[in-house]
Amino acid sequence: RERQRERAVRRRTMDSNSSMTNLNGALNGNSKMAMNNLAEKSFTSRHSIIPLYLPNIVGYLRIACTTVSIASAFSHPRSMLIFYFISFVCDELDGRLARLFSQQSTYGAVLDMVTDRLSTAALLGILAVLYPSKAQICVFLQALDIASHWCHMYASLVSGGTSHKELSNHHNWLVRSYYANRIFMGTCCVSCELLYLSLYAMHWPIFNKWSIVLSDSRPEVSIFLLFAQIAIPGFIIKQTINVIQLVQSMNGLWLHDLKNM
């Protein structure tokens, strides 16, 4: 009996080792196949290693720049503006690269949207610290931005869409125009970021010398104050779209529940 037990234990050990060997071989084989696939195809074409798509790599660079800008927000305001600006440029660049090289992916879309929301939320958090009397407004804008886009994304997915930028006919004309016209969307987004960054710069005395003379009868005006005033209309439109988008997304989820009852 003891010999039979020893033999059974040996067989189980051998079977376990064989299974682990086969599993490691399969994993190594899949990794080699993925790397060979990437080598065979151009780096700027569609391949199986989606995290290494060129627009996604730009997205990682954007995350790094945003992190540096947040880390330097209260000690190096110039660095903060520079790195946040680079991050904002990357936001425009990754979408163009995705369309140019046909490297669109759900992975990249989520990466882009999450980075957008968290970057704006972080910037509003910084403004809440710099302007304590306006902290509640900053928190409200954070909540509206995140809730509006998250609910809109979820409503789009449950309705059969593959992206939050795919709209059905029931959406408000303003929201539909926002997602259909990239120039309009870009103007609204740039206006919001420009307003927030201008308010940030106006807090620091080192930027007071950045001013221009509009006329001989008027004193010098801070260039950031001018930027903030120019950005206000686009900012108002963007927040209006956020409110409409939030309400209609919740209505869409409600209708979805009714259809499945």
CSV table of C-alpha atoms in Angstrom, one decimal:
chain,number,residue,atom,x,y,z
A,1,ARG,CA,0.0,0.0,0.0
A,2,GLU,CA,2.8,2.4,0.9
A,3,ARG,CA,4.5,1.8,-2.5
A,4,GLN,CA,1.1,2.3,-4.3
A,5,ARG,CA,0.7,5.6,-2.4
A,6,GLU,CA,4.3,6.7,-3.4
A,7,ARG,CA,3.6,5.9,-7.0
A,8,ALA,CA,0.3,7.8,-7.0
A,9,VAL,CA,2.1,10.9,-5.5
A,10,ARG,CA,4.8,10.7,-8.1
A,11,ARG,CA,2.2,10.5,-10.9
A,12,ARG,CA,0.4,13.5,-9.6
A,13,THR,CA,3.6,15.5,-9.3
A,14,MET,CA,4.6,14.5,-12.8
A,15,ASP,CA,1.2,15.5,-14.1
A,16,SER,CA,1.3,18.8,-12.3
A,17,ASN,CA,4.8,19.6,-13.6
A,18,SER,CA,3.7,18.6,-17.1
A,19,SER,CA,0.6,20.9,-16.9
A,20,MET,CA,2.7,23.9,-15.7
A,21,THR,CA,5.2,23.3,-18.5
A,22,ASN,CA,2.4,23.2,-21.1
A,23,LEU,CA,0.9,26.4,-19.6
A,24,ASN,CA,4.2,28.3,-19.6
A,25,GLY,CA,4.8,27.1,-23.1
A,26,ALA,CA,1.4,28.4,-24.2
A,27,LEU,CA,2.0,31.8,-22.5
A,28,ASN,CA,5.5,32.1,-24.0
A,29,GLY,CA,4.1,31.0,-27.4
A,30,ASN,CA,1.3,33.7,-27.3
A,31,SER,CA,3.9,36.4,-26.3
A,32,LYS,CA,6.2,35.4,-29.1
A,33,MET,CA,3.3,35.4,-31.6
A,34,ALA,CA,2.2,38.8,-30.4
A,35,MET,CA,5.8,40.2,-30.7
A,36,ASN,CA,6.2,38.5,-34.1
A,37,ASN,CA,2.9,40.1,-35.2
A,38,LEU,CA,4.2,43.5,-34.1
A,39,ALA,CA,7.5,42.9,-35.9
A,40,GLU,CA,5.8,41.8,-39.1
A,41,LYS,CA,3.5,44.8,-39.3
A,42,SER,CA,4.4,48.4,-39.2
A,43,PHE,CA,4.4,50.2,-35.8
A,44,THR,CA,1.9,52.7,-37.3
A,45,SER,CA,-0.6,50.1,-38.5
A,46,ARG,CA,-3.1,48.0,-36.5
A,47,HIS,CA,-1.5,45.1,-34.6
A,48,SER,CA,-2.4,42.9,-31.7
A,49,ILE,CA,-0.5,44.8,-28.9
A,50,ILE,CA,-3.1,47.5,-28.5
A,51,PRO,CA,-1.5,49.2,-25.5
A,52,LEU,CA,1.5,50.0,-27.8
A,53,TYR,CA,-0.6,51.7,-30.4
A,54,LEU,CA,1.0,55.1,-31.2
A,55,PRO,CA,-1.9,57.2,-29.9
A,56,ASN,CA,-1.9,55.2,-26.6
A,57,ILE,CA,1.8,55.9,-26.2
A,58,VAL,CA,1.0,59.5,-26.6
A,59,GLY,CA,-1.7,59.0,-24.0
A,60,TYR,CA,0.9,57.7,-21.5
A,61,LEU,CA,3.1,60.7,-22.2
A,62,ARG,CA,0.1,62.9,-21.5
A,63,ILE,CA,-0.5,61.2,-18.1
A,64,ALA,CA,3.2,61.8,-17.3
A,65,CYS,CA,3.0,65.5,-18.2
A,66,THR,CA,-0.2,65.9,-16.2
A,67,THR,CA,1.3,64.2,-13.2
A,68,VAL,CA,4.3,66.5,-13.3
A,69,SER,CA,2.1,69.6,-13.7
A,70,ILE,CA,0.0,68.7,-10.7
A,71,ALA,CA,3.1,67.9,-8.6
A,72,SER,CA,4.6,71.3,-9.4
A,73,ALA,CA,1.4,73.3,-9.1
A,74,PHE,CA,2.1,75.0,-5.8
A,75,SER,CA,5.9,75.3,-6.1
A,76,HIS,CA,6.8,75.9,-9.7
A,77,PRO,CA,3.9,77.6,-11.5
A,78,ARG,CA,5.8,78.1,-14.8
A,79,SER,CA,6.5,74.3,-15.0
A,80,MET,CA,2.9,73.6,-14.2
A,81,LEU,CA,1.7,75.7,-17.1
A,82,ILE,CA,4.3,74.2,-19.5
A,83,PHE,CA,3.6,70.6,-18.7
A,84,TYR,CA,-0.2,71.0,-18.6
A,85,PHE,CA,0.0,72.7,-22.0
A,86,ILE,CA,2.0,69.8,-23.4
A,87,SER,CA,-0.5,67.4,-22.0
A,88,PHE,CA,-3.3,69.4,-23.6
A,89,VAL,CA,-1.5,69.3,-27.0
A,90,CYS,CA,-1.1,65.5,-26.6
A,91,ASP,CA,-4.9,65.3,-26.1
A,92,GLU,CA,-5.4,66.7,-29.5
A,93,LEU,CA,-2.6,64.7,-31.0
A,94,ASP,CA,-3.6,61.2,-29.9
A,95,GLY,CA,-7.0,61.4,-31.6
A,96,ARG,CA,-5.5,62.6,-34.8
A,97,LEU,CA,-2.9,59.8,-34.8
A,98,ALA,CA,-5.6,57.2,-34.1
A,99,ARG,CA,-7.6,58.3,-37.1
A,100,LEU,CA,-4.5,58.7,-39.3
A,101,PHE,CA,-3.2,55.2,-38.7
A,102,SER,CA,-6.5,53.5,-38.1
A,103,GLN,CA,-5.5,52.7,-34.5
A,104,GLN,CA,-8.8,53.4,-32.9
A,105,SER,CA,-9.6,51.2,-29.9
A,106,THR,CA,-11.9,50.9,-26.9
A,107,TYR,CA,-8.7,50.8,-24.8
A,108,GLY,CA,-7.5,54.1,-26.2
A,109,ALA,CA,-11.0,55.7,-26.0
A,110,VAL,CA,-11.3,54.9,-22.3
A,111,LEU,CA,-7.7,56.0,-21.6
A,112,ASP,CA,-8.4,59.3,-23.3
A,113,MET,CA,-11.7,60.0,-21.6
A,114,VAL,CA,-10.4,59.0,-18.1
A,115,THR,CA,-7.3,61.2,-18.5
A,116,ASP,CA,-9.5,64.1,-19.7
A,117,ARG,CA,-11.8,63.9,-16.7
A,118,LEU,CA,-9.0,63.4,-14.1
A,119,SER,CA,-6.9,66.2,-15.5
A,120,THR,CA,-9.7,68.7,-15.4
A,121,ALA,CA,-10.7,67.5,-12.0
A,122,ALA,CA,-7.2,68.0,-10.7
A,123,LEU,CA,-6.9,71.5,-12.2
A,124,LEU,CA,-10.2,72.5,-10.6
A,125,GLY,CA,-9.0,71.0,-7.3
A,126,ILE,CA,-5.9,73.2,-7.5
A,127,LEU,CA,-8.0,76.3,-8.2
A,128,ALA,CA,-10.1,75.4,-5.1
A,129,VAL,CA,-7.0,75.6,-3.0
A,130,LEU,CA,-5.8,78.8,-4.5
A,131,TYR,CA,-9.2,80.5,-4.4
A,132,PRO,CA,-10.9,79.1,-1.1
A,133,SER,CA,-13.9,81.4,-1.5
A,134,LYS,CA,-14.7,79.7,-4.8
A,135,ALA,CA,-14.0,76.2,-3.7
A,136,GLN,CA,-17.6,75.1,-3.8
A,137,ILE,CA,-17.9,76.2,-7.4
A,138,CYS,CA,-14.9,74.2,-8.3
A,139,VAL,CA,-16.2,71.1,-6.6
A,140,PHE,CA,-19.6,71.6,-8.4
A,141,LEU,CA,-17.9,71.8,-11.7
A,142,GLN,CA,-15.8,68.7,-11.0
A,143,ALA,CA,-18.9,66.7,-10.1
A,144,LEU,CA,-20.9,68.0,-13.1
A,145,ASP,CA,-18.1,67.2,-15.5
A,146,ILE,CA,-17.5,63.6,-14.3
A,147,ALA,CA,-21.2,62.7,-13.8
A,148,SER,CA,-22.2,64.1,-17.2
A,149,HIS,CA,-19.5,62.2,-19.2
A,150,TRP,CA,-19.8,59.0,-17.2
A,151,CYS,CA,-23.6,58.8,-17.5
A,152,HIS,CA,-23.4,59.7,-21.2
A,153,MET,CA,-20.8,57.0,-21.8
A,154,TYR,CA,-22.9,54.4,-20.0
A,155,ALA,CA,-26.1,55.4,-21.7
A,156,SER,CA,-24.3,55.2,-25.1
A,157,LEU,CA,-23.0,51.7,-24.4
A,158,VAL,CA,-26.3,50.2,-23.2
A,159,SER,CA,-28.1,51.6,-26.3
A,160,GLY,CA,-25.7,49.7,-28.5
A,161,GLY,CA,-23.1,52.4,-29.3
A,162,THR,CA,-19.4,51.8,-29.2
A,163,SER,CA,-18.4,55.3,-28.2
A,164,HIS,CA,-19.8,58.2,-26.2
A,165,LYS,CA,-19.4,60.3,-29.4
A,166,GLU,CA,-22.0,58.2,-31.3
A,167,LEU,CA,-25.3,60.0,-30.9
A,168,SER,CA,-28.9,59.0,-31.7
A,169,ASN,CA,-31.6,61.3,-32.9
A,170,HIS,CA,-33.2,61.8,-29.5
A,171,HIS,CA,-30.3,64.0,-28.3
A,172,ASN,CA,-30.5,67.7,-28.0
A,173,TRP,CA,-29.4,69.7,-31.0
A,174,LEU,CA,-26.7,71.4,-29.0
A,175,VAL,CA,-25.2,68.2,-27.7
A,176,ARG,CA,-25.5,66.7,-31.2
A,177,SER,CA,-23.7,69.7,-32.7
A,178,TYR,CA,-21.0,69.5,-30.1
A,179,TYR,CA,-20.1,65.9,-30.9
A,180,ALA,CA,-20.6,66.2,-34.7
A,181,ASN,CA,-18.5,69.3,-35.2
A,182,ARG,CA,-14.9,68.9,-34.0
A,183,ILE,CA,-14.2,72.6,-34.3
A,184,PHE,CA,-17.2,73.4,-32.1
A,185,MET,CA,-16.1,70.7,-29.6
A,186,GLY,CA,-12.5,71.9,-29.6
A,187,THR,CA,-13.5,75.5,-29.1
A,188,CYS,CA,-15.6,74.6,-26.0
A,189,CYS,CA,-12.9,72.4,-24.5
A,190,VAL,CA,-10.1,74.8,-25.1
A,191,SER,CA,-12.2,77.6,-23.6
A,192,CYS,CA,-12.7,75.7,-20.4
A,193,GLU,CA,-9.0,74.8,-20.1
A,194,LEU,CA,-7.9,78.3,-21.0
A,195,LEU,CA,-10.2,79.8,-18.4
A,196,TYR,CA,-8.9,77.5,-15.7
A,197,LEU,CA,-5.3,78.0,-16.6
A,198,SER,CA,-5.7,81.7,-16.8
A,199,LEU,CA,-7.2,81.8,-13.3
A,200,TYR,CA,-4.4,79.7,-12.1
A,201,ALA,CA,-1.8,82.1,-13.6
A,202,MET,CA,-3.5,85.2,-12.3
A,203,HIS,CA,-2.9,84.0,-8.8
A,204,TRP,CA,0.9,84.1,-9.1
A,205,PRO,CA,2.7,87.5,-9.0
A,206,ILE,CA,5.4,86.2,-11.4
A,207,PHE,CA,2.9,86.4,-14.2
A,208,ASN,CA,1.8,90.0,-13.5
A,209,LYS,CA,4.3,91.3,-16.0
A,210,TRP,CA,2.6,89.3,-18.8
A,211,SER,CA,0.4,92.2,-19.9
A,212,ILE,CA,-0.4,94.1,-23.0
A,213,VAL,CA,-1.6,97.7,-23.8
A,214,LEU,CA,-4.9,97.7,-25.7
A,215,SER,CA,-5.0,101.5,-26.1
A,216,ASP,CA,-3.3,104.7,-25.0
A,217,SER,CA,-6.2,105.7,-22.8
A,218,ARG,CA,-6.3,102.3,-20.9
A,219,PRO,CA,-3.7,100.9,-18.6
A,220,GLU,CA,-2.0,97.6,-19.2
A,221,VAL,CA,-4.2,94.5,-19.1
A,222,SER,CA,-3.0,91.1,-17.9
A,223,ILE,CA,-2.8,88.7,-20.9
A,224,PHE,CA,-4.3,86.0,-18.7
A,225,LEU,CA,-7.2,88.2,-17.7
A,226,LEU,CA,-7.8,88.8,-21.5
A,227,PHE,CA,-7.6,85.1,-22.1
A,228,ALA,CA,-10.1,84.4,-19.3
A,229,GLN,CA,-12.6,86.9,-20.7
A,230,ILE,CA,-12.3,85.5,-24.2
A,231,ALA,CA,-12.9,81.9,-22.8
A,232,ILE,CA,-16.0,82.7,-20.8
A,233,PRO,CA,-18.6,82.2,-23.7
A,234,GLY,CA,-17.1,78.8,-24.6
A,235,PHE,CA,-17.0,77.8,-21.0
A,236,ILE,CA,-20.7,78.7,-20.5
A,237,ILE,CA,-21.7,76.6,-23.6
A,238,LYS,CA,-19.6,73.7,-22.4
A,239,GLN,CA,-21.3,73.6,-18.9
A,240,THR,CA,-24.7,74.0,-20.5
A,241,ILE,CA,-23.9,70.9,-22.7
A,242,ASN,CA,-22.8,69.0,-19.6
A,243,VAL,CA,-26.1,69.7,-17.9
A,244,ILE,CA,-28.2,68.7,-20.9
A,245,GLN,CA,-26.0,65.7,-21.5
A,246,LEU,CA,-26.5,64.5,-17.9
A,247,VAL,CA,-30.3,64.9,-18.0
A,248,GLN,CA,-30.7,63.2,-21.3
A,249,SER,CA,-28.4,60.4,-20.4
A,250,MET,CA,-30.4,59.6,-17.3
A,251,ASN,CA,-33.6,59.8,-19.4
A,252,GLY,CA,-32.0,57.3,-21.9
A,253,LEU,CA,-31.2,54.9,-19.1
A,254,TRP,CA,-34.8,55.2,-17.8
A,255,LEU,CA,-36.1,54.4,-21.3
A,256,HIS,CA,-33.7,51.5,-21.5
A,257,ASP,CA,-35.1,50.0,-18.3
A,258,LEU,CA,-38.6,50.4,-19.6
A,259,LYS,CA,-37.8,48.5,-22.8
A,260,ASN,CA,-36.4,45.6,-20.7
A,261,MET,CA,-39.3,45.3,-18.3
